[in-house]
Coordinates of C-alpha atoms and ligand atoms in Angstrom, one line a residue:
M1204 CA 23.3 -19.4 -4.5
T1205 CA 23.3 -15.6 -3.9
K1206 CA 21.2 -14.8 -0.9
A1207 CA 19.4 -12.1 -0.2
L1208 CA 18.0 -10.2 3.4
I1209 CA 14.7 -9.1 3.6
I1210 CA 13.8 -7.4 5.9
G1211 CA 10.0 -6.3 6.0
G1212 CA 7.4 -8.8 5.9
G1213 CA 4.6 -6.7 3.7
I1214 CA 3.4 -6.4 0.5
A1215 CA 7.0 -5.1 -0.4
G1216 CA 8.7 -7.9 1.2
A1217 CA 6.9 -11.0 0.1
V1218 CA 6.6 -10.1 -3.0
T1219 CA 10.6 -9.9 -3.9
A1220 CA 11.2 -12.4 -1.9
M1221 CA 9.1 -14.6 -4.5
A1222 CA 10.5 -12.1 -7.5
L1223 CA 14.2 -12.6 -6.4
Q1224 CA 13.2 -16.6 -6.0
K1225 CA 12.2 -16.9 -10.2
A1226 CA 15.5 -14.5 -11.0
G1227 CA 16.8 -17.3 -9.3
M1228 CA 18.4 -16.2 -5.3
E1229 CA 17.9 -17.6 -2.1
S1230 CA 15.8 -15.1 0.5
E1231 CA 14.6 -15.0 3.7
I1232 CA 12.3 -12.3 5.3
F1233 CA 12.5 -11.5 8.6
E1234 CA 9.7 -9.6 9.8
S1235 CA 9.1 -7.5 13.4
Y1236 CA 6.0 -8.9 14.0
P1237 CA 5.3 -11.7 16.4
T1238 CA 3.2 -13.7 14.0
G1239 CA 1.3 -12.8 11.1
A1240 CA -0.4 -9.9 10.5
D1241 CA -4.4 -10.1 12.1
D1242 CA -5.7 -7.1 12.7
V1243 CA -9.6 -5.7 11.8
G1244 CA -7.6 -2.9 9.5
A1245 CA -7.9 -0.8 6.6
F1246 CA -8.8 -2.9 3.5
L1247 CA -7.1 -1.5 0.4
V1248 CA -7.8 -1.5 -3.8
V1249 CA -4.9 -3.4 -5.7
F1250 CA -5.3 -1.9 -9.4
A1251 CA -4.5 -3.3 -12.7
N1252 CA -0.6 -2.6 -12.8
G1253 CA -0.4 -4.3 -9.5
L1254 CA -2.1 -6.9 -10.7
E1255 CA -0.7 -7.4 -13.8
A1256 CA 2.8 -7.2 -11.6
L1257 CA 1.5 -9.9 -9.5
R1258 CA 1.4 -12.3 -12.7
V1259 CA 4.3 -12.2 -13.3
I1260 CA 5.4 -14.1 -10.7
D1261 CA 1.9 -16.2 -10.8
A1262 CA 1.0 -14.8 -7.9
Q1263 CA -2.4 -12.9 -9.5
A1264 CA -4.8 -15.9 -9.2
P1265 CA -4.6 -16.5 -5.6
V1266 CA -5.3 -12.6 -4.9
V1267 CA -8.2 -12.0 -7.1
E1268 CA -9.8 -15.5 -5.4
H1269 CA -9.3 -13.5 -2.1
S1270 CA -10.9 -10.1 -3.3
F1271 CA -13.7 -8.5 -4.8
P1272 CA -14.6 -6.4 -7.7
A1273 CA -15.5 -2.8 -8.9
Q1274 CA -15.7 -1.7 -11.8
R1275 CA -17.4 2.0 -11.5
V1276 CA -17.0 5.2 -9.8
A1277 CA -20.2 6.8 -8.7
L1278 CA -20.2 10.3 -7.4
I1279 CA -22.0 12.3 -4.8
G1280 CA -22.2 15.9 -3.8
S1281 CA -23.2 16.7 -0.1
D1282 CA -27.2 16.9 -1.3
G1283 CA -27.1 13.5 -2.4
A1284 CA -26.9 15.1 -6.1
R1285 CA -25.4 12.7 -8.6
L1286 CA -22.4 14.1 -9.8
G1287 CA -21.7 11.6 -12.2
E1288 CA -20.4 7.9 -12.7
R1289 CA -17.6 6.6 -14.8
P1290 CA -15.4 3.7 -15.2
I1291 CA -12.6 2.9 -12.4
A1292 CA -9.1 3.6 -14.2
G1293 CA -8.1 0.4 -15.8
T1294 CA -11.3 -1.1 -16.4
E1295 CA -12.1 1.0 -19.6
Q1296 CA -13.0 -0.4 -23.5
G1297 CA -12.1 -4.2 -21.8
A1298 CA -8.7 -2.7 -20.9
G1299 CA -7.9 -5.2 -18.4
L1300 CA -8.0 -6.5 -15.1
G1301 CA -10.5 -3.7 -12.8
P1302 CA -9.1 -2.9 -9.5
R1303 CA -10.0 -5.6 -6.6
T1304 CA -10.4 -4.9 -3.0
L1305 CA -9.5 -7.2 -0.2
R1306 CA -8.4 -6.3 3.4
R1307 CA -4.9 -5.3 3.9
A1308 CA -4.3 -8.8 6.5
T1309 CA -5.7 -10.5 3.8
L1310 CA -3.3 -9.3 1.2
Y1311 CA 0.1 -9.9 3.8
Q1312 CA -1.3 -13.6 4.0
V1313 CA -2.4 -14.2 0.8
L1314 CA 1.3 -13.1 -0.4
H1315 CA 2.4 -15.1 2.8
T1316 CA 0.9 -18.5 2.0
E1317 CA 2.0 -18.4 -1.5
A1318 CA 5.7 -17.9 -0.7
A1319 CA 5.6 -20.3 2.0
R1320 CA 4.5 -22.9 -0.5
R1321 CA 7.3 -21.9 -2.7
G1322 CA 9.9 -22.8 0.3
I1323 CA 10.6 -19.0 1.1
A1324 CA 11.4 -19.0 5.2
V1325 CA 9.9 -16.1 7.4
R1326 CA 11.2 -15.5 10.8
H1327 CA 9.0 -13.7 12.9
G1328 CA 9.5 -11.6 15.7
K1329 CA 12.5 -10.2 14.1
R1330 CA 13.1 -6.5 14.2
L1331 CA 16.2 -5.1 12.8
T1332 CA 17.9 -2.5 14.1
G1333 CA 21.3 -2.3 12.6
A1334 CA 23.8 -3.4 9.5
E1335 CA 26.8 -3.2 8.4
T1336 CA 28.5 -4.1 5.1
V1337 CA 31.9 -6.1 5.2
R1338 CA 34.5 -6.9 2.4
T1339 CA 35.6 -10.0 1.4
A1340 CA 37.9 -12.0 -1.0
G1341 CA 35.2 -12.5 -3.1
G1342 CA 33.6 -9.2 -2.9
T1343 CA 31.2 -7.6 -0.2
R1344 CA 28.8 -9.0 2.4
V1345 CA 26.0 -7.5 5.1
I1346 CA 25.0 -8.5 8.5
A1347 CA 22.0 -7.4 10.1
T1348 CA 21.6 -7.1 13.5
F1349 CA 17.9 -7.7 15.3
A1350 CA 16.2 -6.4 18.9
D1351 CA 16.7 -10.2 19.7
G1352 CA 20.6 -10.1 20.1
S1353 CA 20.7 -12.3 16.8
R1354 CA 22.5 -11.5 13.7
A1355 CA 21.7 -13.1 9.6
E1356 CA 24.4 -12.3 6.6
G1357 CA 23.9 -12.3 3.4
D1358 CA 24.7 -11.0 -0.1
F1359 CA 22.6 -8.1 0.1
L1360 CA 19.7 -6.5 2.6
V1361 CA 16.4 -5.1 1.0
G1362 CA 14.4 -2.9 3.3
A1363 CA 10.6 -3.5 2.9
D1364 CA 10.1 -2.6 6.2
G1365 CA 7.2 0.0 5.5
L1366 CA 6.9 3.2 6.3
H1367 CA 8.6 4.0 9.3
S1368 CA 12.1 2.1 7.8
V1369 CA 14.9 1.3 9.9
T1370 CA 16.6 0.0 7.3
R1371 CA 16.0 4.3 5.7
T1372 CA 17.6 5.7 8.1
L1373 CA 20.6 2.7 8.2
I1374 CA 21.1 4.0 4.4
D1375 CA 21.1 7.3 5.2
P1376 CA 20.4 8.6 8.8
A1377 CA 19.7 11.8 7.2
A1378 CA 17.0 10.6 5.4
P1379 CA 13.8 12.6 5.6
R1380 CA 10.7 11.2 7.6
P1381 CA 7.3 10.8 6.8
R1382 CA 5.1 13.6 7.1
Y1383 CA 2.1 13.3 8.5
T1384 CA -1.0 14.9 6.0
G1385 CA -3.3 16.5 8.4
Q1386 CA -5.8 13.4 8.1
N1387 CA -6.8 10.1 9.6
T1388 CA -8.4 8.2 7.4
V1389 CA -10.8 5.8 8.7
C1390 CA -12.8 2.6 7.8
G1391 CA -15.4 0.3 8.8
Y1392 CA -17.2 -2.3 8.1
T1393 CA -21.5 -2.7 8.5
R1394 CA -24.0 -5.1 7.9
D1395 CA -27.2 -3.2 8.9
A1396 CA -27.1 0.0 7.0
D1397 CA -30.3 -0.3 5.1
V1398 CA -28.9 1.2 2.2
A1399 CA -28.9 1.2 -1.6
L1400 CA -25.8 0.8 -3.5
P1401 CA -24.9 0.1 -6.7
P1402 CA -22.6 -3.7 -7.3
E1403 CA -19.4 -3.7 -8.3
T1404 CA -18.9 0.1 -7.5
Y1405 CA -17.1 2.7 -5.3
T1406 CA -19.1 5.4 -4.4
M1407 CA -17.6 8.5 -3.9
I1408 CA -19.6 11.0 -1.1
H1409 CA -17.9 14.7 -0.7
G1410 CA -19.6 15.7 1.9
S1411 CA -19.3 18.8 3.2
R1412 CA -17.1 17.7 6.0
A1413 CA -15.5 14.7 5.8
F1414 CA -15.1 12.8 2.4
V1415 CA -16.5 9.2 2.7
G1416 CA -16.4 5.8 0.1
C1417 CA -18.6 2.6 0.2
T1418 CA -18.6 -0.2 -1.5
R1419 CA -20.7 -3.6 -1.3
A1420 CA -18.8 -6.6 -1.4
P1421 CA -20.5 -9.7 -2.9
D1422 CA -21.9 -11.0 0.9
G1423 CA -24.0 -7.9 1.1
E1424 CA -21.3 -6.2 4.1
I1425 CA -20.8 -2.5 3.5
W1426 CA -17.4 -1.6 3.2
W1427 CA -16.1 2.4 3.6
F1428 CA -13.5 4.7 4.8
A1429 CA -13.7 8.2 5.2
N1430 CA -11.3 11.2 5.0
I1431 CA -11.7 13.6 7.6
P1432 CA -9.1 16.6 9.0
G1433 CA -7.6 15.7 12.7
T1434 CA -4.7 15.3 14.4
E1435 CA -1.5 12.7 14.4
L1436 CA -2.7 10.2 16.7
D1437 CA -0.2 8.5 18.8
R1438 CA 0.6 5.3 17.3
A1439 CA 2.1 3.2 19.8
H1440 CA -0.9 4.1 22.0
P1441 CA -4.2 4.5 20.0
P1442 CA -6.9 5.5 22.6
A1443 CA -9.6 2.1 24.2
A1444 CA -12.4 4.3 22.8
A1445 CA -11.6 4.6 19.4
P1446 CA -14.1 3.1 17.5
R1447 CA -17.2 4.5 19.6
A1448 CA -15.5 7.4 19.6
W1449 CA -14.8 7.2 16.0
R1450 CA -18.2 7.0 15.0
E1451 CA -20.0 9.7 16.9
R1452 CA -17.0 11.9 15.8
L1453 CA -17.8 11.2 11.8
A1454 CA -21.8 11.1 12.0
G1455 CA -21.1 14.1 13.3
L1456 CA -19.8 15.7 10.3
L1457 CA -22.1 14.0 8.4
A1458 CA -25.3 14.7 9.6
D1459 CA -26.0 18.5 8.2
D1460 CA -25.5 16.1 4.6
D1461 CA -28.3 14.2 2.6
T1462 CA -26.4 12.2 1.5
P1463 CA -26.6 8.1 2.8
A1464 CA -22.8 8.0 4.6
A1465 CA -24.3 9.2 7.6
A1466 CA -26.8 6.3 8.1
I1467 CA -23.7 3.7 6.9
V1468 CA -21.5 4.8 9.9
R1469 CA -24.1 4.9 12.4
A1470 CA -24.8 1.5 11.2
T1471 CA -21.2 0.4 12.0
D1472 CA -20.9 -1.2 15.1
D1473 CA -17.0 -1.6 16.5
R1474 CA -15.6 -3.0 13.5
I1475 CA -13.4 0.8 12.3
V1476 CA -10.2 1.3 12.7
A1477 CA -8.7 4.8 12.1
S1478 CA -4.5 5.5 11.1
N1479 CA -3.2 9.0 10.1
A1480 CA -2.5 9.2 6.6
Y1481 CA 1.0 10.2 6.0
D1482 CA 3.3 10.6 2.5
L1483 CA 6.9 10.3 2.0
A1484 CA 7.7 12.6 -1.1
S1485 CA 11.2 11.9 -1.9
T1486 CA 13.6 10.0 0.1
P1487 CA 17.0 11.7 -1.3
T1488 CA 19.5 7.5 -1.3
W1489 CA 17.9 4.4 -2.0
H1490 CA 20.6 2.1 -1.6
T1491 CA 24.0 1.4 -0.3
D1492 CA 26.4 -1.2 -2.2
T1493 CA 24.7 -3.9 0.1
M1494 CA 21.0 -2.0 1.1
V1495 CA 18.5 -0.9 -0.9
V1496 CA 14.8 0.4 0.3
L1497 CA 11.6 -0.3 -1.8
G1498 CA 8.0 0.3 -0.9
D1499 CA 6.8 2.2 1.6
A1500 CA 10.1 2.3 3.4
A1501 CA 11.1 4.5 -0.3
H1502 CA 8.2 6.4 -1.1
A1503 CA 5.0 6.7 0.5
A1504 CA 1.6 7.9 -0.7
A1505 CA -1.4 9.5 0.7
P1506 CA -4.2 7.2 0.4
N1507 CA -6.1 8.7 -2.0
A1508 CA -4.6 7.0 -5.1
A1509 CA -4.9 4.0 -3.2
Q1510 CA -1.5 2.9 -4.9
G1511 CA 0.8 2.4 -2.5
A1512 CA 0.6 -1.4 -2.5
S1513 CA 0.7 -1.7 -6.3
M1514 CA 3.7 0.6 -5.8
A1515 CA 4.8 -2.2 -3.7
I1516 CA 4.6 -5.2 -6.1
E1517 CA 6.1 -3.4 -8.9
D1518 CA 8.9 -2.3 -6.9
G1519 CA 9.5 -6.2 -5.9
I1520 CA 9.5 -7.6 -9.4
V1521 CA 11.2 -4.5 -10.9
L1522 CA 14.1 -4.5 -7.9
A1523 CA 14.4 -8.4 -8.8
K1524 CA 14.6 -8.7 -12.1
C1525 CA 17.9 -5.7 -11.8
L1526 CA 19.4 -8.2 -9.6
R1527 CA 18.9 -11.1 -12.1
D1528 CA 20.5 -9.0 -14.8
H1529 CA 23.3 -7.1 -12.6
P1530 CA 25.0 -9.7 -10.8
E1531 CA 26.7 -6.9 -8.8
P1532 CA 24.1 -5.5 -6.1
R1533 CA 25.0 -1.9 -6.5
R1534 CA 24.9 -2.0 -10.1
A1535 CA 21.3 -3.5 -9.9
F1536 CA 20.0 -1.4 -7.2
V1537 CA 21.3 1.6 -9.8
A1538 CA 19.4 0.4 -12.6
Y1539 CA 16.4 -0.3 -9.9
E1540 CA 16.1 3.5 -8.4
Q1541 CA 17.0 4.3 -12.8
L1542 CA 13.4 2.7 -13.2
R1543 CA 11.6 3.4 -10.8
R1544 CA 11.7 6.3 -8.7
E1545 CA 10.4 8.7 -12.0
R1546 CA 7.2 6.7 -12.2
V1547 CA 6.9 6.3 -7.6
E1548 CA 7.2 10.1 -7.2
K1549 CA 5.0 11.3 -9.6
V1550 CA 2.1 8.9 -7.8
V1551 CA 3.4 10.7 -4.6
A1552 CA 2.8 13.6 -6.1
A1553 CA -0.7 12.8 -7.7
S1554 CA -1.9 11.9 -4.5
A1555 CA -1.0 14.4 -2.6
G1556 CA -3.1 16.5 -5.1
L1557 CA -6.0 14.8 -4.8
A1558 CA -6.0 14.6 -1.0
Q1559 CA -5.2 18.7 -1.1
R1560 CA -8.0 19.1 -3.1
I1561 CA -10.6 17.5 -1.1
A1562 CA -9.1 18.6 2.2
S1563 CA -9.7 22.0 1.2
G1564 CA -12.9 21.5 -0.2
T1565 CA -12.4 22.9 -3.8
S1566 CA -12.9 19.0 -5.5
G1567 CA -16.9 19.9 -4.3
G1568 CA -18.7 21.1 -7.4
R1569 CA -16.2 19.5 -9.7
P1570 CA -15.8 15.9 -8.0
A1571 CA -11.4 14.8 -7.3
R1572 CA -11.8 11.8 -8.8
A1573 CA -11.1 9.4 -6.0
D1574 CA -9.8 6.4 -8.0
G1575 CA -7.4 8.4 -9.4
A1576 CA -8.1 8.6 -12.6
E1577 CA -8.7 12.4 -12.9
R1578 CA -7.2 14.2 -15.7
G1579 CA -3.7 15.3 -14.3
G1580 CA -4.0 12.7 -11.9
P1581 CA -2.5 9.5 -12.0
G1582 CA -4.3 7.6 -13.7
D1583 CA -4.1 9.8 -16.7
G1584 CA -3.3 8.7 -20.2
N1585 CA -2.7 5.3 -19.0
W1586 CA 0.4 5.8 -17.7
L1587 CA -0.6 4.2 -14.0
T1588 CA -2.7 1.4 -14.5
G1589 CA -1.4 0.6 -17.5
Y1590 CA 2.1 0.1 -16.7
R1591 CA 3.4 -3.4 -17.3
I1592 CA 6.8 -5.4 -17.1
E1593 CA 8.4 -7.0 -18.9
W1594 CA 10.6 -10.1 -17.3
Ligands
FAD1379 C1 -5.7 2.9 5.4 C2 -4.9 3.3 4.4 C3 -5.5 2.8 3.0 C4 -4.4 2.0 2.6 N1 -5.5 2.1 0.8 C5 -4.6 1.5 0.4 C6 -5.5 1.3 -1.2 O1 -6.2 1.4 -1.2 N2 -4.8 0.5 -1.8 C7 -3.2 0.6 -2.0 O2 -2.3 -0.1 -3.0 N3 -3.0 0.6 -1.0 C8 -3.3 1.3 0.3 N4 -2.1 2.1 1.7 C9 -1.3 1.7 1.2 C10 -0.4 0.3 1.1 O3 -1.1 -0.2 2.4 C11 1.1 0.4 1.6 O4 1.5 1.1 0.7 C12 1.9 -0.7 1.6 O5 1.3 -1.7 2.1 C13 3.5 -0.6 1.4 O6 3.5 -2.1 1.6 P1 5.5 -2.4 2.3 O7 5.3 -3.3 2.1 O8 5.6 -1.1 1.1 O9 5.2 -1.7 3.3 P2 4.1 -2.4 4.7 O10 2.9 -3.0 4.2 O11 3.9 -2.1 5.8 O12 5.0 -3.3 5.7 C14 6.4 -3.5 6.1 C15 6.1 -4.6 7.1 O13 7.7 -4.5 7.7 C16 7.7 -4.6 8.7 N5 8.3 -4.2 9.7 C17 8.5 -2.7 10.3 N6 9.9 -2.7 10.4 C18 10.7 -3.4 10.2 C19 11.8 -3.8 11.2 N7 12.7 -3.1 11.8 N8 12.6 -5.0 11.6 C20 11.7 -5.8 10.6 N9 10.1 -5.7 10.1 C21 10.0 -4.7 10.4 C22 6.4 -4.6 9.4 O14 6.2 -4.9 10.3 C23 5.4 -5.1 8.2 O15 5.0 -6.2 7.9 C24 -3.2 1.9 2.4 C25 -2.6 2.5 3.5 C26 -3.5 2.7 4.4 C27 -2.8 3.2 5.7

């Protein structure tokens, strides 16, 4: 049986393994973390296109079960005025499933549980450091090497190793690095804010110095995120006092506005995490004869359009479909790139535009639609959330 080595046990890795199994191929996942992902972590939204892609591999139900819905976006200006309300992209006219919110770590766990239930092996503590292609009488094989000195051999290697992908640089040592967008994304969770938020709604607050989005989970907890300009954080050594420092800094940025945002942030305890917002507009080379990248390893959007996870899911399923239809990996990789490149780069560009408008404050009077549904944005014309994969 054809065997894939999948590098990275995140969203793209788990989905690709399940999709390859559906296509009749065997996979082994190699994840650098010693255990499963389990942090306070950011939360994310999976839109209708991502959910429909999960349906192809019968993995939609567990994601829906562990997440909660949102149907609408309400927009508030820095003076507290309501600027509008509308359905979130993908929910209009009963067009399909609305977006689902869950923690990133929960999505990882749900997908891993589902992959394990299907007999897919996940090897933890395996950090890819190198890979070589070997020619055999029957074709080509790939041998991966890991930081612990071990090796693994397969018919092809899928780099699902995220934003700072090693596979991407093995494929092309000159591949561009992710670009820091100049924004920090801060996420928090609180049960203690005495603030009225409408149900199943993302309230987007265009503060004068920071943009905040929040929603209420069914158990009453408020989940919020903020985009604020700032310097790139040291990814390897986050400062120990981070939650308190972020709370104070953000509350200060929100203090002059007449919105509920400052009260929400002040009511949050230490469950605050901050990260850098990066993007990766275009990776010129996605594959060799035996290796290919997908998800954030190939393209990454600033978080504003909230489509990175959905794109990673779509990628995994389209790649598996191409490998099913073109038994020679190189031809499958060419077909996959043809089907995916234009779409994912359009999402990255749209998200960067959205981030830019929020950062420059030009969204103030006429708010940017932060779920990506604005005209000219990723939700326009239903091209984004209306996308469906025919297996
Ligand atoms: C703050 C924030 C908010 C976000 N919000 C949203 C949102 O609302 N909606 C949305 O769709 N997306 C959102 N995203 C983006 C989304 O999380 C990513 O696009 C998505 O996780 C990409 O999936 P992936 O599988 O490609 O990469 P990842 O999920 O990053 O997985 C990569 C995996 O590879 C492993 N790995 C890395 N290097 C190696 C190596 N050398 N060897 C072995 N394993 C390795 C990593 O440990 C990791 O498990 C957000 C991101 C951030 C930071």
